[in-house]
Structure formats: C-alpha cells, structure tokens
Short mmCIF file of C-alpha atoms and ligand atoms in Angstrom, two decimals:
data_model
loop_
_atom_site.label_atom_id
_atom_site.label_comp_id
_atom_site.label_asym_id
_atom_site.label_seq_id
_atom_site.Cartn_x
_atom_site.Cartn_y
_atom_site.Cartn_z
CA UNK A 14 -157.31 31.42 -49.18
CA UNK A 15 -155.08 31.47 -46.30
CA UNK A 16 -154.68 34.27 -43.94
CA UNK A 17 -152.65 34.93 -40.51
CA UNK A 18 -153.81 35.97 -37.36
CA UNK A 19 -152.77 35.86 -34.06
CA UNK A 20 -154.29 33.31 -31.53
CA UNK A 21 -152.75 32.72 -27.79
CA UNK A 22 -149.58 30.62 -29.65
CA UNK A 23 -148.68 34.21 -31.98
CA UNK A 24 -149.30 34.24 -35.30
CA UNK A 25 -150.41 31.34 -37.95
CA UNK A 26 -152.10 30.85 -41.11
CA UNK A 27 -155.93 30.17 -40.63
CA UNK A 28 -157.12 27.74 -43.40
CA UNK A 29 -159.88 26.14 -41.02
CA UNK A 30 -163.57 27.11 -41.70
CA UNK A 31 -165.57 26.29 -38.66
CA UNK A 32 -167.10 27.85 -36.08
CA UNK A 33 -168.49 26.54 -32.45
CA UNK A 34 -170.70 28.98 -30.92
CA UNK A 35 -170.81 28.30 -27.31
CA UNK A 36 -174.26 30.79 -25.82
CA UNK A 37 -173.94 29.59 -21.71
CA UNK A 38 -176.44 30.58 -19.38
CA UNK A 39 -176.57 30.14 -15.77
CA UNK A 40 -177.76 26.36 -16.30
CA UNK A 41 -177.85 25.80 -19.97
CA UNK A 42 -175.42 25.97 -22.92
CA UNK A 43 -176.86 26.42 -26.56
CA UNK A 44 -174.23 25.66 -29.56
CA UNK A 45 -173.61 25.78 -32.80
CA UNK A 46 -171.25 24.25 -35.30
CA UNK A 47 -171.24 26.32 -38.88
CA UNK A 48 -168.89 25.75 -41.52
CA UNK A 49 -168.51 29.42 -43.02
CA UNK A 50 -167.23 28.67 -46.23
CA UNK A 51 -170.99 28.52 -47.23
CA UNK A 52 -172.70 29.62 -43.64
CA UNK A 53 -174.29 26.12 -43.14
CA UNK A 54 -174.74 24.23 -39.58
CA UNK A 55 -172.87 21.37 -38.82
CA UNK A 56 -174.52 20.66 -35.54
CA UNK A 57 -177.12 22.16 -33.33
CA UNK A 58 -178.12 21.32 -29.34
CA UNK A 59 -178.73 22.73 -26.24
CA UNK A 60 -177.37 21.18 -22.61
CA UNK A 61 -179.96 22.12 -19.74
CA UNK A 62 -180.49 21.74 -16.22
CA UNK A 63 -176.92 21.82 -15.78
CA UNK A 64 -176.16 21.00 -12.38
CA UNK A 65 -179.10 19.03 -11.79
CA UNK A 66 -179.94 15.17 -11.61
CA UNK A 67 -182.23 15.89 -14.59
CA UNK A 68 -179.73 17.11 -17.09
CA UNK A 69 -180.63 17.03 -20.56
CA UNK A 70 -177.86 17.28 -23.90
CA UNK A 71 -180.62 17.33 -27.13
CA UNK A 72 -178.25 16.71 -30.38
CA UNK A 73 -179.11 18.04 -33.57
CA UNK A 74 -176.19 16.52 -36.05
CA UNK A 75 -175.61 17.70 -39.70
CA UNK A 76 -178.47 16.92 -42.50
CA UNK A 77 -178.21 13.54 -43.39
CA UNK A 78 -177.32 12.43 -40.22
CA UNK A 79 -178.58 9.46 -37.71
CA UNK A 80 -181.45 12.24 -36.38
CA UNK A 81 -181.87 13.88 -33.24
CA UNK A 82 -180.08 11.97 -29.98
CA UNK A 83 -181.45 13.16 -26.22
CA UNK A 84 -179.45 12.15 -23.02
CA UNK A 85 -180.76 12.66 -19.43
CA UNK A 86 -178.80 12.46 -16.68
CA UNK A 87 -176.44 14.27 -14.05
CA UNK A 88 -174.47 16.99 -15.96
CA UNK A 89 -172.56 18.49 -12.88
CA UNK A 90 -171.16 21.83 -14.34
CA UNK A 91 -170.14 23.96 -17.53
CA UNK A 92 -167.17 21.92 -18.22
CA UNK A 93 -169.42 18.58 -17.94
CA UNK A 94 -171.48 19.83 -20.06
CA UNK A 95 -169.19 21.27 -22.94
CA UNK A 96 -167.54 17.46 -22.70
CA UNK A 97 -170.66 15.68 -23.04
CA UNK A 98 -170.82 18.13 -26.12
CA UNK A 99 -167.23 17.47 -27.19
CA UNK A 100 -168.55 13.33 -27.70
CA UNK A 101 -171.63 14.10 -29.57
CA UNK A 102 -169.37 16.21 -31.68
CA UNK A 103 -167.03 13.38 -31.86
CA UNK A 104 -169.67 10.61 -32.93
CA UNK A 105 -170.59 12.54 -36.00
CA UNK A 106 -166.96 13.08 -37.08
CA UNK A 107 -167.41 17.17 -35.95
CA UNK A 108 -164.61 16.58 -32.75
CA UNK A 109 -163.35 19.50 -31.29
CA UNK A 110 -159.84 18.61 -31.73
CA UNK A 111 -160.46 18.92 -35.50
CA UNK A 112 -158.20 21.38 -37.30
CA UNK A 113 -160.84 22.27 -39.40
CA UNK A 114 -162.02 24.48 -36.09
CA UNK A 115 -160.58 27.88 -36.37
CA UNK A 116 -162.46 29.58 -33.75
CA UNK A 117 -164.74 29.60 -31.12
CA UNK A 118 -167.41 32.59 -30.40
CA UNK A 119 -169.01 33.43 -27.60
CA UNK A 120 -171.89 35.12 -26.48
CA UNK A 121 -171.04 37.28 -23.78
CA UNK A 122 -174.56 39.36 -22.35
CA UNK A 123 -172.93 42.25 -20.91
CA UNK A 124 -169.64 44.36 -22.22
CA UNK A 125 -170.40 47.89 -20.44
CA UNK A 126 -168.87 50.32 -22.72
CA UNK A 127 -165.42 48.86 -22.97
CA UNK A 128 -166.25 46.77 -25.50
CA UNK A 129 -167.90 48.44 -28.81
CA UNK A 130 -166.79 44.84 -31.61
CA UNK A 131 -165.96 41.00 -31.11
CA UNK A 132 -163.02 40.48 -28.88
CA UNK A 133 -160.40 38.34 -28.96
CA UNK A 134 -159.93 36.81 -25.41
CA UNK A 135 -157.05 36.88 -23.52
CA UNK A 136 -156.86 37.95 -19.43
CA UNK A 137 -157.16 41.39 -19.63
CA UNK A 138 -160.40 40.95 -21.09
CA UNK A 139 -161.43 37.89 -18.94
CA UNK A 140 -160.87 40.86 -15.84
CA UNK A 141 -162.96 43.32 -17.29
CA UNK A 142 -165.93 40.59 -18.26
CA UNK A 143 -165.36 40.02 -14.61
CA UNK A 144 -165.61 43.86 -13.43
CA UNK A 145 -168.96 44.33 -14.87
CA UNK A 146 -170.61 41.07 -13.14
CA UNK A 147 -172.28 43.63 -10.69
CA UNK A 148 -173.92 44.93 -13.91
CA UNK A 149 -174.92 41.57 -15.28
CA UNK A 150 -174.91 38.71 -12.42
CA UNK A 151 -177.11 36.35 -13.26
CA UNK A 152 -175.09 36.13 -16.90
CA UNK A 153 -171.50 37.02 -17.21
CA UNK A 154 -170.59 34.51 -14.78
CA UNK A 155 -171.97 32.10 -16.54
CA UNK A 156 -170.45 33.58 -19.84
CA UNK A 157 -167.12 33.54 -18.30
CA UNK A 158 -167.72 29.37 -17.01
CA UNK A 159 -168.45 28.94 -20.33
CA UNK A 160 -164.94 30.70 -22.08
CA UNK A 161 -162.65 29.16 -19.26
CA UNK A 162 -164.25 25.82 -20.23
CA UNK A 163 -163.61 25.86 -23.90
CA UNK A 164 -160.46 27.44 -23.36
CA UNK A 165 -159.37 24.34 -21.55
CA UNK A 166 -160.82 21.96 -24.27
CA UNK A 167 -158.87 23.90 -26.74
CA UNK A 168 -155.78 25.85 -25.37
CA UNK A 169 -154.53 26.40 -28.72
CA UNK A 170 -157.28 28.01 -30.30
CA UNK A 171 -159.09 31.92 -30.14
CA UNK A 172 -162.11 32.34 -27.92
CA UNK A 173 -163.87 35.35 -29.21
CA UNK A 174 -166.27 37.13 -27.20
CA UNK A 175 -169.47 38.89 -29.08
CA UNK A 176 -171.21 41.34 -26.53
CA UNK A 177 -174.70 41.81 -26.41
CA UNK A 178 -174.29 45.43 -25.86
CA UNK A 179 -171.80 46.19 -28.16
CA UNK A 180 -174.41 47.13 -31.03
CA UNK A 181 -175.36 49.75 -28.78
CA UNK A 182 -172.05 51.73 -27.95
CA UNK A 183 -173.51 53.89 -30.60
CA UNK A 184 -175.79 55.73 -28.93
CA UNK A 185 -175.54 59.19 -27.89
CA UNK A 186 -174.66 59.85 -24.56
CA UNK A 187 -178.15 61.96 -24.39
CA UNK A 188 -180.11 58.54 -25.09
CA UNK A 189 -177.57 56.33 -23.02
CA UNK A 190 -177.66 58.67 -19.75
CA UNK A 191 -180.26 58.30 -16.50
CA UNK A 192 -181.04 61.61 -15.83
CA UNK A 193 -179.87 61.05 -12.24
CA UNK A 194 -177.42 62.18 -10.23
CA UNK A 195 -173.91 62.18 -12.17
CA UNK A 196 -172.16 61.41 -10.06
CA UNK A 197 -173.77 58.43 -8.60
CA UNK A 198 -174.30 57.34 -12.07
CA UNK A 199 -170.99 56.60 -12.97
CA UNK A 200 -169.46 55.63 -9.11
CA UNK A 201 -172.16 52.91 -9.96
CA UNK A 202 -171.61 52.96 -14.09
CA UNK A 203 -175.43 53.03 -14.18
CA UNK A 204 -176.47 54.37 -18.46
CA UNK A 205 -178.25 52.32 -20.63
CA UNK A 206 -176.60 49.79 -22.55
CA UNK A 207 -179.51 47.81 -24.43
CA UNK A 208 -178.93 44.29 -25.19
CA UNK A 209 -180.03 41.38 -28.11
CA UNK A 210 -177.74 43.92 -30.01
CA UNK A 211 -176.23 40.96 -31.98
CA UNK A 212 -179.87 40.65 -33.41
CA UNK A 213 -180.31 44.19 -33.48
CA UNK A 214 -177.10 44.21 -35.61
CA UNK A 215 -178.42 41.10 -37.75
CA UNK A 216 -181.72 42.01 -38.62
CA UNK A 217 -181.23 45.84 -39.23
CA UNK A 218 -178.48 44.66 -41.72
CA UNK A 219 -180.25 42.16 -43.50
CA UNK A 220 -184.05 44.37 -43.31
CA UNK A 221 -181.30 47.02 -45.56
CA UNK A 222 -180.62 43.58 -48.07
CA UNK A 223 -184.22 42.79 -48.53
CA UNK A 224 -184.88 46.26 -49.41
CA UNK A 225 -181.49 46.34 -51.32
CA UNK A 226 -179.99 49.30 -50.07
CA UNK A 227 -176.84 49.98 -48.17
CA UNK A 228 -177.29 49.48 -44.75
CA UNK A 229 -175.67 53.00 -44.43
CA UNK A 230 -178.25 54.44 -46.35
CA UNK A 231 -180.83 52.57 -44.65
CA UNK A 232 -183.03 53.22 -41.28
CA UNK A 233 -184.75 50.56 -39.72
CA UNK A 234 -186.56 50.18 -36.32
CA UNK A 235 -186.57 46.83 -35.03
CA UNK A 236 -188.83 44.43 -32.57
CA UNK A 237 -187.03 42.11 -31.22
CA UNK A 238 -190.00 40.55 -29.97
CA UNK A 239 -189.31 37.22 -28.49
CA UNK A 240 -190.01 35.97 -24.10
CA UNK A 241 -187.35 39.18 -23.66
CA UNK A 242 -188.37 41.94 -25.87
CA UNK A 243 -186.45 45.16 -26.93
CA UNK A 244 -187.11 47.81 -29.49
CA UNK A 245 -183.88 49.79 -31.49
CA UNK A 246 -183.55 52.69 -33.30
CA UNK A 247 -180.90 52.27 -36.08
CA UNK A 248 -179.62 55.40 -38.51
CA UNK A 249 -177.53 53.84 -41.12
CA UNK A 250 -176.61 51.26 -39.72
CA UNK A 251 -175.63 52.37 -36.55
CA UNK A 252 -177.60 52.45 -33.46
CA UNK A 253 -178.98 55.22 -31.97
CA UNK A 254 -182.09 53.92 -29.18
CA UNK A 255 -182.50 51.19 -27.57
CA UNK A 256 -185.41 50.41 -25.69
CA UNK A 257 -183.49 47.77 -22.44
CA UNK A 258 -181.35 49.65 -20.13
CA UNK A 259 -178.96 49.34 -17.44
CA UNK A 260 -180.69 45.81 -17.23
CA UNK A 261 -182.89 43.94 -19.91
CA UNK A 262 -185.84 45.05 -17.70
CA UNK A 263 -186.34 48.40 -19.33
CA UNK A 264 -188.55 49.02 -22.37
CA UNK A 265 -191.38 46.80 -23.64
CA UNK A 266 -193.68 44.63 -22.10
CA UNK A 267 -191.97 41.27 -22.07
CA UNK A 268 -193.31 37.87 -21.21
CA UNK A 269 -192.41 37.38 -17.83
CA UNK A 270 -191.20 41.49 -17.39
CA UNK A 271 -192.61 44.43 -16.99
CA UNK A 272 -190.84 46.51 -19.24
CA UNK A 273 -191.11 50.48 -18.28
CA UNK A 274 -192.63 51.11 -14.81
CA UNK A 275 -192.40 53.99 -12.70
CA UNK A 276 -189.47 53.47 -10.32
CA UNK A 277 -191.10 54.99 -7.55
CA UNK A 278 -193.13 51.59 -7.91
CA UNK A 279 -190.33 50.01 -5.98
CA UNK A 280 -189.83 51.54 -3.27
CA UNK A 281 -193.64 52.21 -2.61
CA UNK A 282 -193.24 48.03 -2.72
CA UNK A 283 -190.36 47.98 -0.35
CA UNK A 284 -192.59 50.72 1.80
CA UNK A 285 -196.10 49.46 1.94
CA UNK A 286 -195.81 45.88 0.70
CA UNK A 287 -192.72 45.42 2.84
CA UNK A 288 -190.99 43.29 0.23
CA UNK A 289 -187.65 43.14 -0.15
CA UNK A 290 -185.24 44.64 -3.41
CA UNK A 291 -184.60 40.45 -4.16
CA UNK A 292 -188.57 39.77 -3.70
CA UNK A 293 -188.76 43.19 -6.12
CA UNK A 294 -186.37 41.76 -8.41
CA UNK A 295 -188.28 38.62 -8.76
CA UNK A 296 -191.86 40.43 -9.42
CA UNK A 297 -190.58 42.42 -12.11
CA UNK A 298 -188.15 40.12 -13.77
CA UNK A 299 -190.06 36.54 -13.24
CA UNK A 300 -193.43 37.61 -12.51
CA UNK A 301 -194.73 40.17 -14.30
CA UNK A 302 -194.95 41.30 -17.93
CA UNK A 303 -197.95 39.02 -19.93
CA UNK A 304 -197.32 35.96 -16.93
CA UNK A 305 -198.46 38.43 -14.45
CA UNK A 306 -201.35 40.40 -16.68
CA UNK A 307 -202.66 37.32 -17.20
CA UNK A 308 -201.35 34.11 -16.00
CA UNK A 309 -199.48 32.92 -19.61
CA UNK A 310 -196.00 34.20 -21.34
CA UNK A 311 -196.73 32.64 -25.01
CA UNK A 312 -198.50 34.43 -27.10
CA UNK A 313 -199.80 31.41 -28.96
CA UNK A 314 -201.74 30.85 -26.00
CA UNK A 315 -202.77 34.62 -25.42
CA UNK A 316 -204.31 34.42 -28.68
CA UNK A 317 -205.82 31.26 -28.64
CA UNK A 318 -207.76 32.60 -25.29
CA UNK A 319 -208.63 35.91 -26.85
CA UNK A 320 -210.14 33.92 -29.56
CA UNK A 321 -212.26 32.25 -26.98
CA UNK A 322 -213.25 35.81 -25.18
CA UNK A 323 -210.74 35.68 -22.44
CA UNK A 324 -211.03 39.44 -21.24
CA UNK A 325 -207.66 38.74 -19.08
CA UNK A 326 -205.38 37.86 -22.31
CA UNK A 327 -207.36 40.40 -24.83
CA UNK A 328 -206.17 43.40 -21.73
CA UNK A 329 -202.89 41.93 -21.71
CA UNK A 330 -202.63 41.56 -25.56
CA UNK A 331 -203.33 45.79 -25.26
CA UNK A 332 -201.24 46.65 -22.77
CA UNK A 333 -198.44 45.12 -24.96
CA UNK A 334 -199.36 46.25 -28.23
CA UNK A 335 -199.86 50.22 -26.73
CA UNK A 336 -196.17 49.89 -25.18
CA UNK A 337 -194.92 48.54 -28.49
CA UNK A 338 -196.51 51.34 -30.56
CA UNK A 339 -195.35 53.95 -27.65
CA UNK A 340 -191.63 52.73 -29.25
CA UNK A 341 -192.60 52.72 -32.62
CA UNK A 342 -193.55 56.34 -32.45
CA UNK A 343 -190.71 57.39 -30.14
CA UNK A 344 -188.34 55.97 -32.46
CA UNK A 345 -189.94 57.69 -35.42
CA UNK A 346 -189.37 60.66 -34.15
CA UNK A 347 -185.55 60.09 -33.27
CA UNK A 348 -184.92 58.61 -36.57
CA UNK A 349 -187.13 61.46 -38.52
CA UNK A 350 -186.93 59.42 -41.76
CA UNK A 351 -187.99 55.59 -41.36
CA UNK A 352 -187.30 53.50 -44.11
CA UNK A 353 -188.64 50.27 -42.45
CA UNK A 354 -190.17 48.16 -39.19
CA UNK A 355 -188.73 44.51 -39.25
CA UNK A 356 -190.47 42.43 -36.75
CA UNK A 357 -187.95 39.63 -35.42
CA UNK A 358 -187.49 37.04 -32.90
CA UNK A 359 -190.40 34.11 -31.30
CA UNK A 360 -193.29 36.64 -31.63
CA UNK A 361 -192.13 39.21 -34.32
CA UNK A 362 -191.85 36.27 -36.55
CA UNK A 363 -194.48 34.53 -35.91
CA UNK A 364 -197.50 36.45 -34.14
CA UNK A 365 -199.39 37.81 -37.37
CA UNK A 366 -202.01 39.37 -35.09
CA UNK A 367 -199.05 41.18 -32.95
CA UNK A 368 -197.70 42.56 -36.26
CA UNK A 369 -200.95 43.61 -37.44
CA UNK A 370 -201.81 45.35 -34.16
CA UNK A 371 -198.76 47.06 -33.69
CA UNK A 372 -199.11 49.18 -36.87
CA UNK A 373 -202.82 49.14 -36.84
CA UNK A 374 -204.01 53.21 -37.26
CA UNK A 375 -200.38 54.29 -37.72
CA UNK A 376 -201.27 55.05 -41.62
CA UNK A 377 -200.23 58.81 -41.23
CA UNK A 378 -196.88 57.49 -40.63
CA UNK A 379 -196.60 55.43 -44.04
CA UNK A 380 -197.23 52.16 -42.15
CA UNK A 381 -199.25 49.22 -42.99
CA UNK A 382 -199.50 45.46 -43.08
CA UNK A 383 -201.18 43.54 -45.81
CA UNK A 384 -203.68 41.48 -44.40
CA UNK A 385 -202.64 38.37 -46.78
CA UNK A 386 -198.83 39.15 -46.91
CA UNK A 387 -199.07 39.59 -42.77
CA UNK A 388 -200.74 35.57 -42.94
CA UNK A 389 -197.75 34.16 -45.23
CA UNK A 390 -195.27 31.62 -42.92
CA UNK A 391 -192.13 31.65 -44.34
CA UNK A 392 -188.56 30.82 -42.42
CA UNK A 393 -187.00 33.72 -45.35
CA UNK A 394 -186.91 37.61 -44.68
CA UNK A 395 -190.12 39.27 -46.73
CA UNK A 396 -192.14 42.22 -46.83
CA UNK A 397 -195.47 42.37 -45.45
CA UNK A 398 -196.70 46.07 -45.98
CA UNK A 399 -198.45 46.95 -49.38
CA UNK A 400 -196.53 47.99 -51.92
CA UNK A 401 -198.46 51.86 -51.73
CA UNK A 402 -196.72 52.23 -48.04
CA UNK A 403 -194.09 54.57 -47.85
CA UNK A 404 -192.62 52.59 -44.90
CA UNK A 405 -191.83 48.65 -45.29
CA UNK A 406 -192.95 46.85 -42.69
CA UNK A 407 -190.94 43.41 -42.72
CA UNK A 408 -190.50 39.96 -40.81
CA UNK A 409 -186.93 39.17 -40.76
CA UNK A 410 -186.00 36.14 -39.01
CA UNK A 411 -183.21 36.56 -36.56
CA UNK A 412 -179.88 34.70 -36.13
CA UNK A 413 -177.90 35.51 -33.26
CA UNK A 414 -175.80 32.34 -34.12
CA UNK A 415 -174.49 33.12 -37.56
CA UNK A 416 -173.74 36.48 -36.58
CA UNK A 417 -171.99 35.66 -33.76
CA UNK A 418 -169.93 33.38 -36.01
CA UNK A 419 -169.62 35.52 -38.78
CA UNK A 420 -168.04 38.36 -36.13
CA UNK A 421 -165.77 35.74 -34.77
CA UNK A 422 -164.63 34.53 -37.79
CA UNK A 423 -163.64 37.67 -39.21
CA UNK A 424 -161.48 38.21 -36.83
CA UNK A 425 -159.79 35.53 -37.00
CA UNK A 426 -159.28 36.12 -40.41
CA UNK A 427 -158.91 39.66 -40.93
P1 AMP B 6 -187.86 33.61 -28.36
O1 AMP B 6 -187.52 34.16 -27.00
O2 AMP B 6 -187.41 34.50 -29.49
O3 AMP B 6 -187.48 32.17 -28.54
O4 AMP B 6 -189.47 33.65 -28.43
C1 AMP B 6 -190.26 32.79 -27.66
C2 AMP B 6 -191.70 33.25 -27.69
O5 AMP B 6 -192.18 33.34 -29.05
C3 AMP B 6 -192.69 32.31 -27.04
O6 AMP B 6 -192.76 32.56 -25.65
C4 AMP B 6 -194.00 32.65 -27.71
O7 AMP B 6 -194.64 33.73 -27.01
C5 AMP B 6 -193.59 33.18 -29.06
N1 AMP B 6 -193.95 32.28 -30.17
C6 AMP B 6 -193.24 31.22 -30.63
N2 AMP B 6 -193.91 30.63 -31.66
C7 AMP B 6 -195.04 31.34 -31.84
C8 AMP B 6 -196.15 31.23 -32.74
N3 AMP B 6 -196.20 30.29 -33.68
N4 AMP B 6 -197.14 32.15 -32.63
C9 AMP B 6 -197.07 33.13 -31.71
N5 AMP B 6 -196.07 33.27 -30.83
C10 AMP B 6 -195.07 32.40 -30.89
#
C-alpha cells in the first residue's frame, strides 16, 4: 500500500517499511532496525563509552547472519558513533541510505506537557526539546545530539521524536500537581510528569490483549520494574498515576535511587551534613536505592545473598517490596476497579520471588500468584495468578523499541 506524508522535502508516497530507532544517552546510543511489515528486527547494538578511549559498538545483525561483531576503540562523539553504526549497517546490506528506510524514531526522555503523541521533528520542536533541558539535563541533550546527528546522515528523511512522558499527559492535574506554592510551581514548571511511559503505554496495551479485552475497557496497574523503577495507574487505556515525578527519582525504590523520601531529608543534608545540592543529587540518584541498602543494584544477586542469610539484602529486599505494595494499593484505590497487575521490565520479568512478594497477603484485593505459573520463564506475555483470582496478575515483557517504531511509523504513514 502506498501512502503520503509529509517529511522536511513536502509531501511523498511512503512505500519503505523500516524503522531505525536511535535511544542516545549521555555516552551511549542503543538502536534498532525493524522492518514493520511483519514487526521483526533487522539489527540490534548498542555504542558505549562514547567519548572515551574505550569505546565499544556490539553488533547484533539479522538472524542468519555472520553473528555478533564487537569493536573497541576511540568513538569521539554522537555523530562518530551513529557512523560507526551507519558501516555495520552497511556490511549486512541494512545501509542507511537505503530507500527501504522510511523513518527514524527517537527516544526523547523528557517532553514537559507540550508534547502529549510522537512528533514529527522540525525546529520548532528541536527549541522546545531544548527549553525543557533544565527539566531533564543529564538526557535531552543527549536526545537532541542524537536527532541533529541522524538528521545529518539523512536530510531527506522524518526524525520522529517519542517522549517518555507523553503517556502521562493524561493525568489529572490533581495527581500531576506539587502541592506547593503555585506560583513557584509553574515560574519553575515543576508537576509530575512520570516517565518509561512508552512501556507504560506498551505493556498496559498488550496486558488488555492477553486478557482479550479492549484496552478501553481494560484497567491495568503496571511495574515497570527494571535498575529505574516506576509504577502507573492506567483507566482504559489512558493514564491516570504515575509513580516518577518532576524527575525519575520519585516513586519506588529503584536500584541505585531512593524513590520517595521526605524532602526535608535534603536540606537537613545540606544543614547538618554540609553537603552540597550536586553531592545530594548524587546520593539519591547514584547512591542510594538497593546499592545503598545494601551494597548491590541486581536483584539476582540480592536474592542469591538472601538465600545465603544475608540480613543486609533480605532488609533491602523489604524495604522494596513494602514501597511496591504501598503503589499497588494506592493505585487500587484510584483505579477502584482493577482488572490486572502486569509486572514488566529486568526485574518484573524476571524476579519470581519479587512478583510473589509483592502480592503476597493482598488476597482481599483479588490478587494472587500461582506458585508454579509465578516459576514458568517464558520471553511471551502470560498469566501467573490462579484462575479463581478476580484480579490477573501478569508478566508482560516490555518493548520500548517496537513501540517506539510502531508510533513513528504511523505517522509517517497516517
Ligand atoms: P532493566 O533496567 O529493565 O534492563 O533491568 C535491569 C535489572 O533487572 C538488573 O539490574 C537486575 O536487577 C534485574 N534482572 C535482570 N535479570 C534478572 C534475573 N534473571 N533475575 C532477577 N533480576 C534480574
């Protein structure tokens, strides 16, 4: 089928079915090739250390291909790096001057409350990404390196931008406001904004499939429970809590974060501690969360310990699993009728005990894990509560990826 759009050159048919996804962090890119006639990957690999003398490009290339390829060495910058990918591309016949590409997606972390859906970019937008690096400055620069870079590989062809927070332009202003100062509030545009909403989006969306019902019809909370960690409240589709903030430090315990603290906590630090709001920063974002309960941010290792008696990783293991259930039940409350928990991400997916801890007791509330169901590895969304609950509880993989290409695409394509 062939459909128009309009890219920077006006309007032209779009036959081409691929997608790059470009996700560039402050040293790293992640990316993504997917043909979306049938949603498969093309390519996968990840440049890091960019910047470095100790650059690494790992190269996934389609199934079939000659296997994984590795490079170390210098990468200087963003554009380096997306060149370096450009060859790897190149070597498996994927280039990036192919016309079969019809669009490249971006992940962009932080799109205030400007932007609510996929964007197509152009310099107006490119401002406001800018405007809001106060909000976001350890990512949307690097989100913005990454756009002008592909944007000079390929002139010709749409950038879109996905936002992070756009899943959660939903909420009500009563869950999205500080109660602070107004006035302040919005000279500063502090609210909450939430983030991993493309996963939020995802996994809500496909927890509806597995339990085949419209996603309208449908309320899910999800646990986005990977190294960052957030928690969302979804009414039929559309989002209604989230459990990150004005930053991704709000919420639940995360592995290197502390989640929900009492702010006062900060400046009794800056008072008595004498540390600075940068040294602050660093404890709460870097050093805190399970790496600062109890010296380890993977919970393959927290569990191993607690297996061995480890006092230190079993109080950690608590403090996380009483936040989590904290959100459960806050979000069962907002939503009133819960038609399922989908665990997601590093730890949702694949931390059986985390999943069976975080609904442990909560039987008044229709929730339960089946001890064998709970124990089943599988990469494929499935059910893990008995089939007597009145609430599914679910493991749904997550794939920020696909639905960032799946947004961009459809815009391109109407
Ligand atoms: P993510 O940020 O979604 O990539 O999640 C990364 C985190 O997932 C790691 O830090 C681990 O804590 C966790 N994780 C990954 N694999 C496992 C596993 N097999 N069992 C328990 N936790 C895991």
């Amino acid at each position: 089928m062939t459909t128009t759009t309009t890219t920077p050159e006006g309007i032209r048919p779009v036959t081409a079915t691929r997608v790059l996804v470009l996700n560039s962090g402050s040293s790293s890119v992640k990316y993504q090739l997917l043909d979306m006639r049938d949603r498969s990957r093309l390519a996968v690999g990840l440049v890091e250390r960019i910047g470095e003398e100790t650059s690494r490009l790992v190269h996934t290339p389609p199934a079939g291909g000659a296997g994984k390829r590795e490079q170390t060495g210098p990468i200087a910058d963003h554009g380096a790096a997306l060149k370096a990918v450009a060859a790897e591309l190149a070597a498996d016949g994927l280039g990036l001057d192919s016309p079969e590409l019809a669009v490249i997606g971006h992940r962009v972390v932080h799109g205030g409350q400007k932007f609510t859906a996929p964007t197509l970019v152009t310099e107006e937008v490119m401002a406001e990404i800018e405007r809001l690096v106060p909000v976001a400055p350890l990512h949307n620069p690097a989100n913005i390196s990454g756009i002008r870079t592909a944007q000079a590989l390929r002139p010709d062809l749409p950038q879109v931008a996905v936002f992070d927070t756009a899943f959660h332009t939903t909420m009500p202003e009563y869950a999205a406001r500080y109660a602070i100062d107004v006035a302040t509030a919005d000279a500063h545009r502090i609210r909450r904004y939430g983030f991993h909403g493309t996963s939020h989006a995802y996994v809500s969306r496909e927890t509806a499939r597995l339990l085949g019902r419209a996603p309208e019809d449908t309320n899910v909370i999800v646990l986005h429970l990977g190294n960052g960690a957030s928690a969302s409240a979804v009414r039929g589709g559309r989002c209604v809590d989230t459990s990150m903030g004005l930053t991704p430090l709000e919420g639940l315990v995360m592995g290197t974060r502390s989640g929900d603290i009492d702010p006062a906590v900060t400046f009794h630090l800056m008072r008595v501690a004498g540390m600075s709001a940068d040294e602050i920063d660093v404890l709460l974002n870097k050093k805190s969360g399970m790496v600062g309960l109890c010296g380890d941010n993977d919970m393959r290792e927290i569990t191993r310990r607690m297996g061995e008696g480890d006092r230190q990783a079993r109080l950690a293991f608590d403090i996380y699993i009483h936040r989590l259930k904290k959100y459960i039940g806050a979000y069962y409350a907002i939503l009133g009728r819960v038609d399922a928990v989908a665990f997601t991400a590093g730890v949702g997916e694949n931390a059986a005990a985390v999943r069976e801890a975080a609904v442990d007791g909560l039987e008044e509330l229709g929730l339960a894990v089946d001890g064998g169901l709970n124990a089943v590895r599988a990469d494929e969304p499935r059910l893990i509560s008995p089939a007597y609950a009145r609430v599914a509880v679910a493991v749904v993989p997550t794939d920020e990826e696909l639905e960032i290409a799946t947004q961009a695409y459809a815009l391109v394509t109407g």
